[in-house]
Amino acid sequence: MYSIVIPVYNEIESIERLFNEIIAVVEKLQVNYEIIFLDDGSRDGSYEKLCEMKDKNSEIRVVSFARNYGKSVIYSTGFELAKGEYIITMDSDLQDDPNEIPRFIEKIKDGYDVVVGWKKNRFQNEPLKKIPSLCYNFLKQFFFGIRLRDSNCGFRILRKEAVRNLNLYGDRYRFIPELSHISGFRVCEIPINHRKRTYGHSKYGFFRFFTGFFDILSVRFLSSYHFKPLHFFGTISLIPITIGFILECYVMWQKIWNGSPFQKHVAAIIIGVMMIMVGVQFLMTGFLGEMLSYQKKTPHINYNEM
């Protein structure tokens, strides 16, 4: 069974046309499917429109949120409700072409766990996003070690096992391929058709590319050191502790070998003590993190029994 999860936010003009296009494609595949629309606090009547569509079509499931929570909450809810072994996500603005769904299904049957769309002609439709997007994807490749040309594409298919491993909050929905790769799942991408926006306007501003850099650092840090924070803070603590120790040794050497009074090296003494204290604080932060991590539940482990 295939579950198609679609976030909706103020897309009243698009959703019915999108639904009809999806139905036209999946009916030809002769597979079991469900379509889950998740309305993220729309104010343009999108929820009412979805309810009308649901009354006429049994394949539709509609979930409504009291306010706008963002895509991480939307995806997490949709993944939890999905009954299918495979889950397809796509946007509701008609830029994702449902005719690509058979290609996603064909590719994931090759043994992959996550297949992401690569909007190959995207920059012809959205030229202002070219340079920021290239930089953003380069940083993702550098920090996560997986080469995807459009990892932030919302058009993708995932196996249920990969979905269960995701812990989405904040803007972590933008790192679904990277998080899956870190957890050991096989990830690939396929080029897809990307259509120009027909109705409305983009919900994302240019400022998002700046905040995205901090998101990359946050996800990389939590993915690497969530259950071993002492490794991170302990390593950092070595720098100030070493500097402080060297300064104090220098003062002692001057006192013992040259007879230089401590009063001549007050600045070095104070700075050395402060650096050692800073290092100890980092070290204690690491121990505190270890204590908190110890109380956390062990994350889902990805394995298969032959």
XYZ file of C-alpha atoms in Angstrom:
306
model
C 0.000 0.000 0.000
C 1.143 3.528 -0.772
C 0.398 6.520 1.445
C 0.661 9.952 -0.153
C 1.235 12.624 2.494
C 0.546 16.200 1.397
C 1.007 19.277 3.620
C -1.423 22.089 2.829
C -1.143 25.743 3.784
C -3.350 28.276 1.991
C -3.544 26.338 -1.275
C -7.281 26.370 -1.928
C -6.828 26.930 -5.666
C -4.477 23.963 -6.099
C -5.640 21.051 -3.975
C -8.559 19.760 -6.038
C -6.593 19.855 -9.284
C -3.672 18.133 -7.532
C -5.963 15.411 -6.218
C -7.431 14.756 -9.659
C -3.942 14.506 -11.174
C -2.817 12.060 -8.477
C -5.904 9.883 -8.935
C -5.348 9.768 -12.689
C -1.821 8.438 -12.124
C -2.264 5.959 -9.264
C -5.403 4.395 -10.730
C -3.313 3.263 -13.696
C -0.827 1.593 -11.339
C -3.554 -0.642 -9.881
C -2.169 -0.438 -6.337
C -3.750 0.192 -2.952
C -3.290 3.767 -1.872
C -4.470 6.529 0.415
C -4.050 10.295 0.173
C -3.565 12.188 3.422
C -4.027 15.947 3.266
C -2.765 17.763 6.353
C -4.007 21.328 6.637
C -1.476 23.371 8.604
C -3.775 26.092 9.917
C -4.841 27.530 6.559
C -6.871 30.741 6.581
C -8.090 30.745 2.984
C -10.729 28.005 3.201
C -8.413 25.127 2.252
C -9.739 22.926 5.072
C -13.361 23.458 4.048
C -12.419 22.616 0.467
C -10.696 19.424 1.611
C -13.791 18.410 3.570
C -15.898 18.835 0.416
C -13.458 16.663 -1.503
C -13.469 14.014 1.215
C -17.261 13.740 1.094
C -16.958 12.778 -2.572
C -13.847 10.579 -2.423
C -13.218 7.783 0.060
C -9.490 7.706 -0.744
C -8.944 11.048 0.995
C -8.046 11.480 4.643
C -8.062 15.016 6.032
C -6.230 16.224 9.126
C -6.588 19.779 10.397
C -4.347 21.706 12.790
C -5.559 24.598 14.920
C -2.608 26.772 13.900
C 0.419 26.725 11.663
C 2.915 24.280 13.203
C 5.328 23.875 10.294
C 6.291 20.937 8.136
C 8.129 18.911 10.775
C 4.937 18.510 12.804
C 2.917 17.937 9.635
C 5.223 15.207 8.355
C 5.513 13.538 11.766
C 1.723 13.367 12.050
C 1.317 12.168 8.481
C 3.961 9.469 8.928
C 2.275 8.290 12.111
C -1.136 8.075 10.434
C 0.104 6.500 7.194
C -0.900 2.873 6.723
C 1.238 2.184 3.665
C 4.502 0.306 3.441
C 5.742 3.127 1.219
C 5.125 6.809 1.924
C 5.217 9.496 -0.750
C 5.461 13.163 0.199
C 4.774 16.037 -2.144
C 3.839 19.697 -1.965
C 0.342 20.964 -2.679
C 1.262 23.932 -4.905
C 1.169 21.926 -8.182
C 4.918 22.339 -8.751
C 5.432 18.631 -8.045
C 4.208 16.609 -11.013
C 2.193 13.495 -9.994
C 3.211 11.845 -13.257
C 6.602 11.246 -11.622
C 5.104 8.925 -8.979
C 5.591 5.708 -11.047
C 9.302 6.545 -11.452
C 9.693 6.965 -7.685
C 8.025 3.596 -7.110
C 10.187 1.907 -9.731
C 13.382 3.332 -8.218
C 12.656 2.387 -4.612
C 11.982 -1.176 -5.728
C 15.687 -1.323 -6.663
C 16.495 -1.671 -2.971
C 16.663 1.936 -1.827
C 15.022 3.176 1.363
C 14.634 6.846 0.419
C 14.371 8.272 -3.080
C 14.476 12.054 -3.395
C 13.464 14.129 -6.375
C 15.958 16.379 -8.120
C 14.140 19.352 -9.625
C 16.469 19.532 -12.600
C 14.795 22.506 -14.285
C 14.015 24.319 -11.043
C 16.308 27.275 -11.630
C 14.580 28.037 -14.913
C 11.377 28.463 -12.908
C 12.985 30.059 -9.821
C 16.272 31.713 -10.983
C 16.723 33.809 -7.819
C 17.164 30.657 -5.721
C 20.020 29.225 -7.797
C 23.109 30.497 -5.962
C 21.732 30.129 -2.379
C 20.471 26.641 -3.172
C 23.811 25.544 -4.665
C 25.659 26.805 -1.588
C 23.181 25.169 0.751
C 23.423 21.790 -0.956
C 27.229 22.026 -1.009
C 27.288 22.576 2.762
C 24.992 19.611 3.259
C 27.289 17.409 1.186
C 30.318 18.617 3.150
C 28.819 18.031 6.601
C 26.844 14.847 5.950
C 28.912 13.054 3.316
C 26.079 12.356 0.888
C 25.948 13.917 -2.565
C 22.450 15.083 -3.463
C 21.803 17.951 -5.813
C 18.416 18.831 -4.316
C 18.142 17.157 -0.924
C 15.532 19.670 0.242
C 13.045 18.577 -2.426
C 9.685 17.765 -0.824
C 8.816 15.211 -3.517
C 10.161 11.865 -2.276
C 9.289 8.295 -1.399
C 10.344 6.481 1.777
C 10.013 3.000 3.166
C 8.113 2.715 6.425
C 11.281 1.525 8.194
C 13.099 4.753 7.280
C 10.174 6.869 8.434
C 10.092 5.226 11.873
C 13.690 6.298 12.422
C 12.992 10.009 11.901
C 12.651 12.422 14.793
C 11.421 15.638 13.216
C 11.026 18.999 14.915
C 11.877 22.595 14.091
C 13.288 22.621 10.554
C 14.654 19.067 10.627
C 12.174 18.088 7.890
C 14.665 19.699 5.505
C 17.205 17.012 6.448
C 15.166 13.853 5.924
C 17.631 12.384 3.349
C 20.656 13.257 5.503
C 19.117 11.885 8.705
C 18.198 8.682 6.882
C 21.722 8.389 5.450
C 23.298 8.831 8.903
C 21.039 6.061 10.224
C 22.331 3.654 7.587
C 19.479 3.740 5.075
C 20.155 3.768 1.342
C 19.355 7.138 -0.219
C 19.379 8.214 -3.866
C 17.800 10.814 -6.108
C 16.160 10.904 -9.516
C 15.633 13.882 -11.849
C 12.005 14.986 -11.957
C 9.905 17.540 -13.755
C 9.395 20.736 -11.775
C 6.503 22.940 -12.832
C 6.075 26.666 -12.415
C 3.799 27.790 -9.630
C 0.277 28.294 -10.964
C -1.432 29.837 -7.954
C -0.332 31.823 -4.909
C 3.270 32.521 -3.996
C 6.156 30.803 -2.253
C 5.851 30.516 1.542
C 9.618 30.745 2.024
C 11.608 33.960 2.051
C 15.227 34.574 1.150
C 16.146 34.747 4.857
C 15.605 31.006 5.114
C 18.934 30.358 3.385
C 20.772 32.143 6.203
C 18.989 30.272 8.980
C 19.617 27.061 7.042
C 23.347 27.268 7.823
C 22.644 27.147 11.543
C 20.212 24.287 10.977
C 22.990 22.318 9.270
C 25.323 22.854 12.238
C 22.586 21.926 14.709
C 21.590 18.713 12.947
C 25.214 17.676 12.393
C 26.058 18.292 16.051
C 23.024 16.460 17.442
C 23.475 13.570 15.034
C 27.119 13.102 15.989
C 27.181 13.932 19.696
C 23.647 13.446 20.978
C 24.636 10.345 22.943
C 28.283 11.271 23.559
C 28.345 14.987 24.465
C 31.518 14.583 26.530
C 33.421 13.805 23.324
C 32.461 17.218 21.959
C 32.779 19.404 25.046
C 35.779 17.450 26.320
C 37.658 18.057 23.072
C 36.889 21.776 23.219
C 37.972 21.936 26.861
C 41.461 20.711 25.946
C 42.210 23.960 24.089
C 41.786 26.479 26.965
C 43.149 24.031 29.534
C 46.290 23.509 27.456
C 46.770 27.255 26.905
C 46.260 27.957 30.607
C 48.664 25.198 31.620
C 51.346 26.513 29.255
C 50.996 30.049 30.652
C 51.284 28.858 34.236
C 54.302 26.700 33.374
C 55.929 29.690 31.687
C 55.481 31.810 34.848
C 56.913 29.034 37.029
C 59.866 28.591 34.660
C 60.602 32.324 34.816
C 60.414 32.202 38.627
C 62.599 29.111 39.094
C 65.241 29.607 36.420
C 65.436 33.379 36.100
C 64.321 34.441 39.559
C 61.629 36.676 38.027
C 59.019 37.670 40.645
C 55.395 36.679 40.163
C 54.403 40.358 40.219
C 55.946 40.800 36.773
C 53.680 38.113 35.323
C 50.332 38.913 36.936
C 48.569 39.145 33.577
C 49.874 35.745 32.460
C 48.868 34.181 35.777
C 45.333 35.596 35.641
C 44.814 34.669 31.998
C 46.173 31.167 32.607
C 43.839 30.586 35.555
C 40.869 31.927 33.587
C 41.645 29.668 30.632
C 41.863 26.625 32.889
C 38.531 27.564 34.518
C 36.901 27.946 31.098
C 38.219 24.536 30.087
C 36.913 22.948 33.286
C 33.484 24.505 32.645
C 33.391 22.956 29.169
C 34.405 19.642 30.701
C 31.652 19.847 33.335
C 29.156 20.719 30.613
C 30.155 17.516 28.843
C 29.638 15.478 32.025
C 26.242 17.103 32.543
C 25.338 16.262 28.965
C 26.371 12.655 29.566
C 24.073 12.488 32.606
C 21.144 13.855 30.610
C 21.925 11.571 27.682
C 22.022 8.567 30.009
C 18.392 9.209 30.920
C 17.300 9.368 27.299
C 15.712 6.392 25.612
C 17.980 4.523 23.212
C 17.225 5.618 19.608
C 15.647 3.296 17.093
C 18.325 0.983 15.689
C 18.154 0.090 12.010
C 18.865 -3.608 11.427
C 17.554 -6.610 9.505
C 17.513 -10.280 10.494
C 18.280 -12.639 7.641
